[in-house]
Short mmCIF file of C-alpha atoms in Angstrom, two decimals:
data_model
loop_
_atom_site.label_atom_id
_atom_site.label_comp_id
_atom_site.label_asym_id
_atom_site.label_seq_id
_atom_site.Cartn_x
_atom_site.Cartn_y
_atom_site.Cartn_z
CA UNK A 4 -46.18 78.73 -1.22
CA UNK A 5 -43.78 76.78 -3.30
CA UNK A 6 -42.32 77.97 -6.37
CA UNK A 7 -43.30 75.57 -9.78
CA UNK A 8 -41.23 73.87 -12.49
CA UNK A 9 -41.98 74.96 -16.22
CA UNK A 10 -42.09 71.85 -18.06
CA UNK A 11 -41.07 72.19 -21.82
CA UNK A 12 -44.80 70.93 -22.53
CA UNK A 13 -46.75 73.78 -21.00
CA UNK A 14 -49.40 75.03 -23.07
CA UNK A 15 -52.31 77.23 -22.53
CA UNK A 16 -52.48 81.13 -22.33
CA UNK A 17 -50.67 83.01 -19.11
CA UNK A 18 -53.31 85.52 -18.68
CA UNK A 19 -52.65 89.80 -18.28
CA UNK A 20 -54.32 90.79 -15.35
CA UNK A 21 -57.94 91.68 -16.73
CA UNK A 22 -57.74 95.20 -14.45
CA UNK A 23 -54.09 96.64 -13.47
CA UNK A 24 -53.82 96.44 -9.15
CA UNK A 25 -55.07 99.58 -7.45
CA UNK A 26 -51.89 102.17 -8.22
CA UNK A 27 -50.27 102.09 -4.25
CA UNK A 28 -49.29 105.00 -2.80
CA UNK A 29 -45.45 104.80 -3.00
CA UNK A 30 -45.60 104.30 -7.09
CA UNK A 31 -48.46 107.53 -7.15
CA UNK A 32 -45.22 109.68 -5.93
CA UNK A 33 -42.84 108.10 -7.99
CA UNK A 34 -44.73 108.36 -11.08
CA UNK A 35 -45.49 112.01 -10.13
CA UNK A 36 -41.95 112.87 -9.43
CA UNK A 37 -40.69 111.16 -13.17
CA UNK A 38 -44.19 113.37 -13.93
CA UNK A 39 -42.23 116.41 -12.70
CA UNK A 40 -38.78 115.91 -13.27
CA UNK A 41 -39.32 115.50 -16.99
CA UNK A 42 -37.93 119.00 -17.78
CA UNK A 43 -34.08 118.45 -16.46
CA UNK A 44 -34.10 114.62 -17.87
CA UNK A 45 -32.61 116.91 -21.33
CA UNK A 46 -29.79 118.36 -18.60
CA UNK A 47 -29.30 114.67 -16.84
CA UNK A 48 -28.16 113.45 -20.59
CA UNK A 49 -26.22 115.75 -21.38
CA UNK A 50 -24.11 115.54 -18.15
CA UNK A 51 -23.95 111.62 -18.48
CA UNK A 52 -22.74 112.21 -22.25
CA UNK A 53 -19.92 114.20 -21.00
CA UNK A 54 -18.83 111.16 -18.76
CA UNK A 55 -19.14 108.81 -21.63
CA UNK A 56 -22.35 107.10 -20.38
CA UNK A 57 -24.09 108.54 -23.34
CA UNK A 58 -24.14 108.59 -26.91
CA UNK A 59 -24.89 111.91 -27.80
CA UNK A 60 -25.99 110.96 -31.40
CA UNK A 61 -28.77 108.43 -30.42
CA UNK A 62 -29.95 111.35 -27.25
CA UNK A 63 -33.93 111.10 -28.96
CA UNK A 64 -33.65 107.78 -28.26
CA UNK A 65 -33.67 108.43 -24.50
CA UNK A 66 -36.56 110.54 -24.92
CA UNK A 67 -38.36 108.00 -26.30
CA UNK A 68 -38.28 109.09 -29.93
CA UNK A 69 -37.17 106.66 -32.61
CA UNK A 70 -35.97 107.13 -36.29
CA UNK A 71 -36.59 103.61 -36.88
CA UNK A 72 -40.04 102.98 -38.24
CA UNK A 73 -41.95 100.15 -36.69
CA UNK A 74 -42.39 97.02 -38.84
CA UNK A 75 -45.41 95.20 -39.83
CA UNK A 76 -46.67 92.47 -38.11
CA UNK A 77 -45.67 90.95 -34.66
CA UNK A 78 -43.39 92.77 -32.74
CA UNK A 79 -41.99 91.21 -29.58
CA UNK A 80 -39.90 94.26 -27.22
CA UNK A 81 -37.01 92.61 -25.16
CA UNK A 82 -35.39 94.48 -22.79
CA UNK A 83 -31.41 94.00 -21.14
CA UNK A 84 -30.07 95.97 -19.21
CA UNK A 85 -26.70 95.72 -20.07
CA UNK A 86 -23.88 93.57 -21.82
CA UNK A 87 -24.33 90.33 -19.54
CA UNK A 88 -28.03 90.36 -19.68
CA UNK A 89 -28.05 91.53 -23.72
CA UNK A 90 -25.75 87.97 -23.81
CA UNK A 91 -28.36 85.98 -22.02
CA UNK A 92 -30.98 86.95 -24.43
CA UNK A 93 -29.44 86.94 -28.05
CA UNK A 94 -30.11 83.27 -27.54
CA UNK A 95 -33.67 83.57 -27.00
CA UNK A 96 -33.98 85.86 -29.71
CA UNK A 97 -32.77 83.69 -32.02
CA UNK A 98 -35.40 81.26 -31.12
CA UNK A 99 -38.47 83.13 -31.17
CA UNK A 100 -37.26 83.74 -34.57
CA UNK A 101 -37.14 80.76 -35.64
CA UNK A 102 -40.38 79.33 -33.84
CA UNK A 103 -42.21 82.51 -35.10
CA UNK A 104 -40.83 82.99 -39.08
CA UNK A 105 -42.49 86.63 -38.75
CA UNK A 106 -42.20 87.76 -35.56
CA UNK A 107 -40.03 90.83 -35.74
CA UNK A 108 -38.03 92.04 -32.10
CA UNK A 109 -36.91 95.04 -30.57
CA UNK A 110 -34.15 95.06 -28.19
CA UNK A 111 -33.50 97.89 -26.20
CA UNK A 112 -30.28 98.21 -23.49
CA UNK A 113 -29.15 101.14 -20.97
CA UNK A 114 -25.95 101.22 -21.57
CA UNK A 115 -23.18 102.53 -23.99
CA UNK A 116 -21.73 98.92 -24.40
CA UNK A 117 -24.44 97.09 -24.51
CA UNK A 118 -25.24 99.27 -27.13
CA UNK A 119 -21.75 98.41 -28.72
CA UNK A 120 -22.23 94.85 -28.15
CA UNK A 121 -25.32 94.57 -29.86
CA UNK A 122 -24.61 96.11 -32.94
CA UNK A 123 -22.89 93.40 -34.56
CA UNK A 124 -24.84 90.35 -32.93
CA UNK A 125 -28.38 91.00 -33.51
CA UNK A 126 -30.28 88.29 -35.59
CA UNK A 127 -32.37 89.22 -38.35
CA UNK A 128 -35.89 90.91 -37.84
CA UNK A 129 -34.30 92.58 -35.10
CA UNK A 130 -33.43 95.89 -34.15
CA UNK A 131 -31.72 97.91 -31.34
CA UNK A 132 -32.99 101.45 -29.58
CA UNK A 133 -31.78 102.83 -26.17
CA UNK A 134 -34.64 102.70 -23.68
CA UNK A 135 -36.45 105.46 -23.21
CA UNK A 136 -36.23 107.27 -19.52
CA UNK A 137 -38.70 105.84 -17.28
CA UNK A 138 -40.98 108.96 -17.41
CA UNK A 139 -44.51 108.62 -18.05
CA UNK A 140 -44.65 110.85 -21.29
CA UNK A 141 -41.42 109.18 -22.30
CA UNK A 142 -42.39 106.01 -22.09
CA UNK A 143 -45.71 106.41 -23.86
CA UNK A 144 -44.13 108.16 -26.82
CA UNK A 145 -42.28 105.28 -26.85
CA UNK A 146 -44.92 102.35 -27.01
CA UNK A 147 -47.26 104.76 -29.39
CA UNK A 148 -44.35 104.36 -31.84
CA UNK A 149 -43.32 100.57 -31.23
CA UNK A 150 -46.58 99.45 -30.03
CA UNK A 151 -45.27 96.00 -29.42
CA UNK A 152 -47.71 92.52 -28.85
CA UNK A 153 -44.83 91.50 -26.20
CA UNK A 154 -42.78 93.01 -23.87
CA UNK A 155 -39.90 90.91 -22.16
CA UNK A 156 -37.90 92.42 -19.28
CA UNK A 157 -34.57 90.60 -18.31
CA UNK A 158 -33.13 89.29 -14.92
CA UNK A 159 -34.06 92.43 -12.40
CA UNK A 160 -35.23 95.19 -14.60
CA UNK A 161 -38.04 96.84 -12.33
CA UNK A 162 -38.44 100.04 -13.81
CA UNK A 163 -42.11 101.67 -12.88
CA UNK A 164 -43.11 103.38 -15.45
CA UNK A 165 -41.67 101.06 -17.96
CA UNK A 166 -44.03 98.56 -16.19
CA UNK A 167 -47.00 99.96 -15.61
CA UNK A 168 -47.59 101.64 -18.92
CA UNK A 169 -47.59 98.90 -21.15
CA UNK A 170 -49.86 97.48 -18.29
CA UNK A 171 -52.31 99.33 -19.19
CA UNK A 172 -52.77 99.00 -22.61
CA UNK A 173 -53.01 95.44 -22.00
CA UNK A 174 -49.57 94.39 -23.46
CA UNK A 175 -48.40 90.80 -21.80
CA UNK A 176 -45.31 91.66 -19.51
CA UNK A 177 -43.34 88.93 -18.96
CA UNK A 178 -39.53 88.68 -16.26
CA UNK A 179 -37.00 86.36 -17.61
CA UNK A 180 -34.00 84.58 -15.93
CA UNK A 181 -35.94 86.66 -13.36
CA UNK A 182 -33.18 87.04 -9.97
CA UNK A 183 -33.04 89.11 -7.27
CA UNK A 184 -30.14 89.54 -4.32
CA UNK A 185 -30.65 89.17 -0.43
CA UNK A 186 -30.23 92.82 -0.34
CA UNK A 187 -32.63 94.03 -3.57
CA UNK A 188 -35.66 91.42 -1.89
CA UNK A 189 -35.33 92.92 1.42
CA UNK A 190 -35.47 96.50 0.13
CA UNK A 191 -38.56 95.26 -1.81
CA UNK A 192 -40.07 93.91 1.29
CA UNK A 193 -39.52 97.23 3.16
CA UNK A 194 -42.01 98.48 0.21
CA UNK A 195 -44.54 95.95 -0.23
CA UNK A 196 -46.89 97.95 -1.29
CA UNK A 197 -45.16 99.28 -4.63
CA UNK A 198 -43.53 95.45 -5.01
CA UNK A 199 -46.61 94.17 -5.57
CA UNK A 200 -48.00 97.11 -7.68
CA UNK A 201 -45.64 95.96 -10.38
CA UNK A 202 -44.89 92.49 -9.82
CA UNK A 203 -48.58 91.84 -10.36
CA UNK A 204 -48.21 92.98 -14.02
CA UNK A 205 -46.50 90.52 -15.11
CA UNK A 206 -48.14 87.69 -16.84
CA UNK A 207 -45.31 85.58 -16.26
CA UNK A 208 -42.03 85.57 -14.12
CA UNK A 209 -39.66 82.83 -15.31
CA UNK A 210 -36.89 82.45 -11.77
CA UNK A 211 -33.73 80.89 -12.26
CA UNK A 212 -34.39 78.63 -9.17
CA UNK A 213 -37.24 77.71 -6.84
CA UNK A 214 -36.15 79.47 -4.11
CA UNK A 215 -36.14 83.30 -6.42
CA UNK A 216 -38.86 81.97 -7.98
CA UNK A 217 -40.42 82.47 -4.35
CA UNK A 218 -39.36 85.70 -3.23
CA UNK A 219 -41.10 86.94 -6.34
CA UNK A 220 -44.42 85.15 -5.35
CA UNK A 221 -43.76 86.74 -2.12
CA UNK A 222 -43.52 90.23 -3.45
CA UNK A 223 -46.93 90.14 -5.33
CA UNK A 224 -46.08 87.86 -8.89
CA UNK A 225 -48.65 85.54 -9.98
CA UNK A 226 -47.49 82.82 -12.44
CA UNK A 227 -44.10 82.40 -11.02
CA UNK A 228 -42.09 79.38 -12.60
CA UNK A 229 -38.21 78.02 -12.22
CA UNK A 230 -37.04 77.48 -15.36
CA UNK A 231 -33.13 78.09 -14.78
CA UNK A 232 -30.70 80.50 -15.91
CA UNK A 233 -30.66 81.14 -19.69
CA UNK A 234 -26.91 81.86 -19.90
CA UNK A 235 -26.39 78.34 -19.01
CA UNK A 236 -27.59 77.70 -22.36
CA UNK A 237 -26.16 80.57 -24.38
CA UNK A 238 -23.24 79.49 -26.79
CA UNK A 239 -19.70 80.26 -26.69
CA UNK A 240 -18.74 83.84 -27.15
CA UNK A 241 -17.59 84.36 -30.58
CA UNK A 242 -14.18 84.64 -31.40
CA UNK A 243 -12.55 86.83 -34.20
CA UNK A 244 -10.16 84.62 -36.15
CA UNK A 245 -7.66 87.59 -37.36
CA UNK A 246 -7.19 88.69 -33.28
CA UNK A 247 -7.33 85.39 -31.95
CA UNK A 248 -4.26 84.49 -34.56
CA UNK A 249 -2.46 87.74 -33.57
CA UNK A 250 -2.74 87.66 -30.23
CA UNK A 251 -1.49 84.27 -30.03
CA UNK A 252 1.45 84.57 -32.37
CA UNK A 253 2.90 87.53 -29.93
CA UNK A 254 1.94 85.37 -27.16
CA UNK A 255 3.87 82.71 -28.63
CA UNK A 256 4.59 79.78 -26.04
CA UNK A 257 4.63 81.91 -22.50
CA UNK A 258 2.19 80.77 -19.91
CA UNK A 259 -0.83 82.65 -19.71
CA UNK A 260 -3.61 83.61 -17.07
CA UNK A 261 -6.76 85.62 -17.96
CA UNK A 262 -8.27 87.93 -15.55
CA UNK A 263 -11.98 88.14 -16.76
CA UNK A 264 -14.69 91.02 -15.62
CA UNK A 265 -12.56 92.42 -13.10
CA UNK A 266 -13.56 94.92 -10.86
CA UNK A 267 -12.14 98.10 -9.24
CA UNK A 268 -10.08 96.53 -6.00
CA UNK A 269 -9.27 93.15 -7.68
CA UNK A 270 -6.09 94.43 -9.73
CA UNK A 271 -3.75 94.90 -7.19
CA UNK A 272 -4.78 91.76 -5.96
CA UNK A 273 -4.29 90.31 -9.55
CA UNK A 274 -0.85 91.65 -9.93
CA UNK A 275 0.56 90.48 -6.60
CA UNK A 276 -0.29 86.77 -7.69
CA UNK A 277 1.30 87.46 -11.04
CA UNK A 278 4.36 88.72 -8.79
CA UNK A 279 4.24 85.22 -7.04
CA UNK A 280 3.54 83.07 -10.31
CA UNK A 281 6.31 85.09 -12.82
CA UNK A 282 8.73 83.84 -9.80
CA UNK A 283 8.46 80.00 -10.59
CA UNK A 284 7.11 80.76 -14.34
CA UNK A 285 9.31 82.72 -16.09
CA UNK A 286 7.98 84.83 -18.89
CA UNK A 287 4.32 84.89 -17.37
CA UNK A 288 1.72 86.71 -18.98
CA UNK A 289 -1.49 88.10 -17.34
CA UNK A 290 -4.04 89.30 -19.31
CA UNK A 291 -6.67 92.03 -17.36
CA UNK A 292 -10.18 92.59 -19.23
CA UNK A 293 -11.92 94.99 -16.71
CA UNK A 294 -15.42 94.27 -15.91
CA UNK A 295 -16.14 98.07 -17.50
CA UNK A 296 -13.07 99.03 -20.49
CA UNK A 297 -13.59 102.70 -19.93
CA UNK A 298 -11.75 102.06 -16.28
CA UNK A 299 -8.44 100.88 -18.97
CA UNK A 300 -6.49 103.60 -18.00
CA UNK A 301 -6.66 103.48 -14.33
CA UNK A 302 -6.48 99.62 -13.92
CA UNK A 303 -3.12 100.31 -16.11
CA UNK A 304 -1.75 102.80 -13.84
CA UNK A 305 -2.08 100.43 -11.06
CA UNK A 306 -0.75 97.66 -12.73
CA UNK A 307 2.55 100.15 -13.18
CA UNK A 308 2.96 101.57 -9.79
CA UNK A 309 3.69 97.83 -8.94
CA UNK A 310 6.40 97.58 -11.68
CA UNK A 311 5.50 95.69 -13.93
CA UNK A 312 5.18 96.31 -17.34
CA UNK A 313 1.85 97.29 -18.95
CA UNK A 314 0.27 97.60 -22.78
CA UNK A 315 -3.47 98.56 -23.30
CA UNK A 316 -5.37 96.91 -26.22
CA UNK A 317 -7.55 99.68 -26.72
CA UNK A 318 -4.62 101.73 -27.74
CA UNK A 319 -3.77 98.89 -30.80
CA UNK A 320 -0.63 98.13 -29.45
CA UNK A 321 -0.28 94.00 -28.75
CA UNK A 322 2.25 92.56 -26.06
CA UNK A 323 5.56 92.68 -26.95
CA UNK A 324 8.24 90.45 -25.08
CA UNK A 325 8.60 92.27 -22.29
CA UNK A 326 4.93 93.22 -21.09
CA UNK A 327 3.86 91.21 -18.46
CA UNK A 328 0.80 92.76 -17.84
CA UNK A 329 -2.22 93.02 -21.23
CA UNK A 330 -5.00 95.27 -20.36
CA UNK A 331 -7.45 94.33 -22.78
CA UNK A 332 -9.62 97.13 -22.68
CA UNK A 333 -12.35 96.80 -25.68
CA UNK A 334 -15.59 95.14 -26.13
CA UNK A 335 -16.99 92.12 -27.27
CA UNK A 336 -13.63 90.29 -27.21
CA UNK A 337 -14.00 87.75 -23.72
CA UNK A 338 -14.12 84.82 -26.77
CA UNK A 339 -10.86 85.68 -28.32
CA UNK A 340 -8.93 86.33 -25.25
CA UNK A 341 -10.81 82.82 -23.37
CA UNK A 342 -9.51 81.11 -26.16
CA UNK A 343 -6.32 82.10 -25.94
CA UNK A 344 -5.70 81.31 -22.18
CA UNK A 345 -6.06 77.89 -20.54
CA UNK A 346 -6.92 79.42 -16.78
CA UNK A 347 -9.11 82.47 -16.06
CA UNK A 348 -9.77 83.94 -12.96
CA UNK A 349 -13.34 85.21 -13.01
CA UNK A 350 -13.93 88.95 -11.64
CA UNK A 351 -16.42 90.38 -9.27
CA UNK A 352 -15.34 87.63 -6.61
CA UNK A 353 -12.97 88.63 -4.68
CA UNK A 354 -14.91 91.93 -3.71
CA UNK A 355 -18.15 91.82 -2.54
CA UNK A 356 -19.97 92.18 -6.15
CA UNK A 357 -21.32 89.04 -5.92
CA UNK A 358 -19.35 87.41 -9.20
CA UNK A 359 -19.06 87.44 -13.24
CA UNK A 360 -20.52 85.04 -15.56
CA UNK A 361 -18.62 81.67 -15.72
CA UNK A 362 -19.92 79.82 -18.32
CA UNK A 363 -18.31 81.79 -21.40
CA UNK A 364 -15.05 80.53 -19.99
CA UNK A 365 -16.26 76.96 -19.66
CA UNK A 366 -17.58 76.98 -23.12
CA UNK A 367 -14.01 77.79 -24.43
CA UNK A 368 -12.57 75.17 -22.18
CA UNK A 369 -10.75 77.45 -19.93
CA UNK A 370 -10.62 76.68 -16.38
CA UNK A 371 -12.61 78.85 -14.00
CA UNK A 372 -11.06 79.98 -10.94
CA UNK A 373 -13.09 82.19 -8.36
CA UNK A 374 -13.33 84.54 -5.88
CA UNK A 375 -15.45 83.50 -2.23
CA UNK A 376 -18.05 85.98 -3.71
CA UNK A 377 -20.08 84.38 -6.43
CA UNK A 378 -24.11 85.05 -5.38
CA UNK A 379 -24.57 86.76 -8.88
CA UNK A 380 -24.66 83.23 -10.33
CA UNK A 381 -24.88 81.07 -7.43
CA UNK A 382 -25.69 78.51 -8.93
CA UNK A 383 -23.42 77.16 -11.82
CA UNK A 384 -20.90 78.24 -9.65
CA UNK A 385 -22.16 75.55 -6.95
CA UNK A 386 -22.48 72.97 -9.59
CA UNK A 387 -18.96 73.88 -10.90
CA UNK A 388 -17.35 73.71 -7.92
CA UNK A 389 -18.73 70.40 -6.77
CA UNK A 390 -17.71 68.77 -9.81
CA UNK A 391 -14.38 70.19 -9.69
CA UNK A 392 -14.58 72.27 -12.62
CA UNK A 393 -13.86 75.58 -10.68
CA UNK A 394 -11.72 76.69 -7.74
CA UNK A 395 -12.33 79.02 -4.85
CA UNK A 396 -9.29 80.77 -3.97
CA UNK A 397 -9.60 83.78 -1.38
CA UNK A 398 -6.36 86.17 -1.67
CA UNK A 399 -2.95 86.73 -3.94
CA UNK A 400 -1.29 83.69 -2.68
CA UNK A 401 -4.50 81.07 -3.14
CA UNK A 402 -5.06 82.54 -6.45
CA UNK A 403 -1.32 82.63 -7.34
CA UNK A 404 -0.79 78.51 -5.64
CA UNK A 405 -3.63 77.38 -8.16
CA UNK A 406 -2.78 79.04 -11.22
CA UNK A 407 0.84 77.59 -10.81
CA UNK A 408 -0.30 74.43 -10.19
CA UNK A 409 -2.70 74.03 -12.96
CA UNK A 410 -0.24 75.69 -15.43
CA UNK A 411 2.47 72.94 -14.18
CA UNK A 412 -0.31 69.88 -14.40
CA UNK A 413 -1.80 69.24 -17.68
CA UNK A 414 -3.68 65.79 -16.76
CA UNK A 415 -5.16 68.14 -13.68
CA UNK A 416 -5.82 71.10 -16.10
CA UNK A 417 -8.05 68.83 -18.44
CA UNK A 418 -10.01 66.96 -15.68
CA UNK A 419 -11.50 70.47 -14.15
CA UNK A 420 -12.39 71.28 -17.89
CA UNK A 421 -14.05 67.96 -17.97
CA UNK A 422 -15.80 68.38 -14.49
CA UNK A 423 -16.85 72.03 -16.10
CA UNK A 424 -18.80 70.52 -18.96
CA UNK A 425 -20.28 67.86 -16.87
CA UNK A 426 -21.49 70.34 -14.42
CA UNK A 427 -22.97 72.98 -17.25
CA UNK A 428 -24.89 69.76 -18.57
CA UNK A 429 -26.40 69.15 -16.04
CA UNK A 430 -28.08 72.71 -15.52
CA UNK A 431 -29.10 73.21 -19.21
CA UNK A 432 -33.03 74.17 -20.30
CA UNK A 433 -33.73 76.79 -19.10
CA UNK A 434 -34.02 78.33 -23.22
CA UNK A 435 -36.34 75.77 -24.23
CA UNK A 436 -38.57 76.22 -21.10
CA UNK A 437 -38.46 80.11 -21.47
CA UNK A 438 -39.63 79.96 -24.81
CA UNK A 439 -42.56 77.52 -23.86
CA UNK A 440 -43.78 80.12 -21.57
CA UNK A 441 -43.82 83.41 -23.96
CA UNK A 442 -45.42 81.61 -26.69
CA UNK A 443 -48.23 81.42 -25.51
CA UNK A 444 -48.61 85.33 -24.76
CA UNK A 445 -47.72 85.82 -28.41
CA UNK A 446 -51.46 85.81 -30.01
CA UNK A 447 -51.76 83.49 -33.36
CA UNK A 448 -50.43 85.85 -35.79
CA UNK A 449 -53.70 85.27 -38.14
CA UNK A 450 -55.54 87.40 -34.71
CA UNK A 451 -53.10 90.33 -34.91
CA UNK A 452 -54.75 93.04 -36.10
CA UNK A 453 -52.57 95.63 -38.82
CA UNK A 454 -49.82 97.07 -37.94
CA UNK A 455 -48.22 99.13 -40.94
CA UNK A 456 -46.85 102.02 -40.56
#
């Protein structure tokens, strides 16, 4: 069975299951044990709070209770996980919008900075909530208050309850830039039974290539297209003109290298190259945005047990003449600090976490350079690196040999920025054909029947 290209003229509905597949045996326990375990979930919050994964003030969130009230009218629910897949669908937000002049949306997110993130980049007729626990009673308090027409899960969201409940009360379900690792399908396969359960909800599952777009046919999905990956399409991060023009004023002329979405075992690596570079580039600043800010102070720590000298954003300070090394531990800021470097090293690679997002940096004309471990987004990094827009480097001294060389070569600087946009071209789409597909499980808005509160 062969996956199936979404062309931007499909029309016709994408049917809800007309009865929900016989409930499996594996999601009858786990629904019982989210059932049962409903009393600590109170206990589980608090402890996360205390962490910082939390935000105490919006707990009733969690527990599916919402201070918002519910507009009138269409109301499409899309859910992201977190900041990268809250990035991929602000852009398809936007668009429903403006196909659907009174649609309203709910987003809802997991996570602290996503949270954060969304706060000052939602569109209009749009609002944010924390997803509730996937509990049975949680989540139903939480779709009798929202009761949305739509609800759109992102990338690899597979929560059960969060499925099957709005399932069955006959709400379209739909998977976007739907994508799922070697090692999440085969754990799926080792429980067919619940995959299909709750892959045969969905009305739609829209792959970001053929080949995902069959492993979820082969775990149980039914209208399975490859429409491509949505983030190819999302615009440049924004960039905040007051930062951007005092960051680069105590930057001044010094070469620069950004460090992008690092993760916990790439610093060290990081700050050996900038050891190597700072040798034959005097003055050499390297700029660190972890993957997650809240690991700041520990990434600066071991930044300073090499020597070198370190400032952290998130304490206000900017870097003086001395600092060599700029954690920039905040939020929201990868457009300001990609516009203010000319090469950026793109995180998650060089441990096995299978790669960052690229494209923000092409978008700012930065030059990508990469780690050997890129299967998160396999495939713009493929199409970058065969047009020469990106670099694979392995270890310090690969990572340290390009960045000196592109930093000493401006013609060869500009022609992978060139190769970048060429190769990002050539994968873009995938927005238009997403929205071609959830239309149509958006009834005429003359057939919805009232919905004020």
């Amino acid at each position: 069975m062969s996956g199936q290209t979404l062309k931007t003229g499909h029309a016709g509905p994408l049917p809800v299951p007309a009865t929900p597949p016989s409930e499996r045996i594996e999601l009858k326990v786990y629904r019982a044990l989210t059932w049962a375990a409903l009393p600590v979930a109170p206990v589980i919050l608090r402890l996360r709070e205390r962490r910082g994964k939390e935000d105490p003030r919006r707990r009733a969130e969690r527990m599916g209770r919402s201070s918002l009230l519910r507009p009138g009218g269409q109301l499409a629910w899309i859910h992201a996980a977190s900041v990268g897949e809250t990035s991929a669908v602000l852009p398809l937000m936007l668009e429903l919008l403006q196909v659907r002049p009174r649609l309203e949306l709910l987003l809802t997110t997991g996570t602290v900075t996503s949270a954060q993130f969304a706060a000052g980049r939602l569109p209009p007729r749009s609002r944010h909530q924390y997803v509730p626990l996937d509990s049975p009673p949680l989540v139903a308090r939480f779709l009798d208050h929202w009761r949305p027409d739509l609800a759109v899960f992102t990338e690899q969201e597979m929560w059960p309850n969060l499925i099957v409940e709005p399932a069955r009360r006959g709400i379209p379900l739909a998977l976007v830039n739907a994508r799922m690792s070697d090692a999440s399908f085969a754990r799926w396969q080792q429980r067919a039974g619940l995959a299909e359960a709750l892959f045969s909800r969905f009305s739609v599952v829209l792959a970001q290539n053929d080949a995902l777009a069959q492993r979820f046919m082969r775990l149980g999905a039914g209208r399975t297209f490859a429409v491509g990956n949505l983030k190819i399409d999302a615009p440049a991060p924004p960039i905040d003109g007051t930062a951007y023009a005092a960051l680069r004023a105590a930057l001044g002329d010094r070469p620069r290298l950004l460090a992008a979405s690092t993760h916990a075992g790439e610093e060290e690596i990081i700050a050996e190259a900038h050891l190597q570079i700072a040798a034959h580039l005097p003055g050499l600043m390297t700029i660190i945005a972890p993957r997650h800010p809240d690991r700041g102070s520990a990434v600066a720590a071991a930044i300073s047990d090499r020597g070198l000298t370190v400032e952290r954003r998130s304490t206000g300070a900017l870097p003086g003449p001395t600092t060599e090394v700029y954690v920039a531990d905040t939020i929201g800021e990868l457009g300001t600090l990609y516009a203010s470097t000319p090469v950026a090293f793109i995180g998650g690679s060089l441990v096995p976490h299978g790669g960052q997002n690229p494209i923000e940096a092409v978008r700012h004309g930065t030059a990508v350079l990469t780690g050997p471990f890129t299967h998160n987004f396999a495939d713009p990094f493929r199409a970058l690196t065969d047009a020469g827009g990106a670099r694979v480097v392995t270890n310090a001294d690969g990572l340290a040999d390009a960045v000196a060389a592109l930093l000493a070569d401006p013609d060869a600087l500009a022609q992978m920025q060139a190769g970048a946009t060429r190769a990002l071209s050539s994968l873009a789409g995938a927005l238009e054909r997403t929205v071609a597909a959830l239309l149509p499980l958006l009834a005429d808005p003359s057939e919805v029947r009232g919905r004020a509160v």
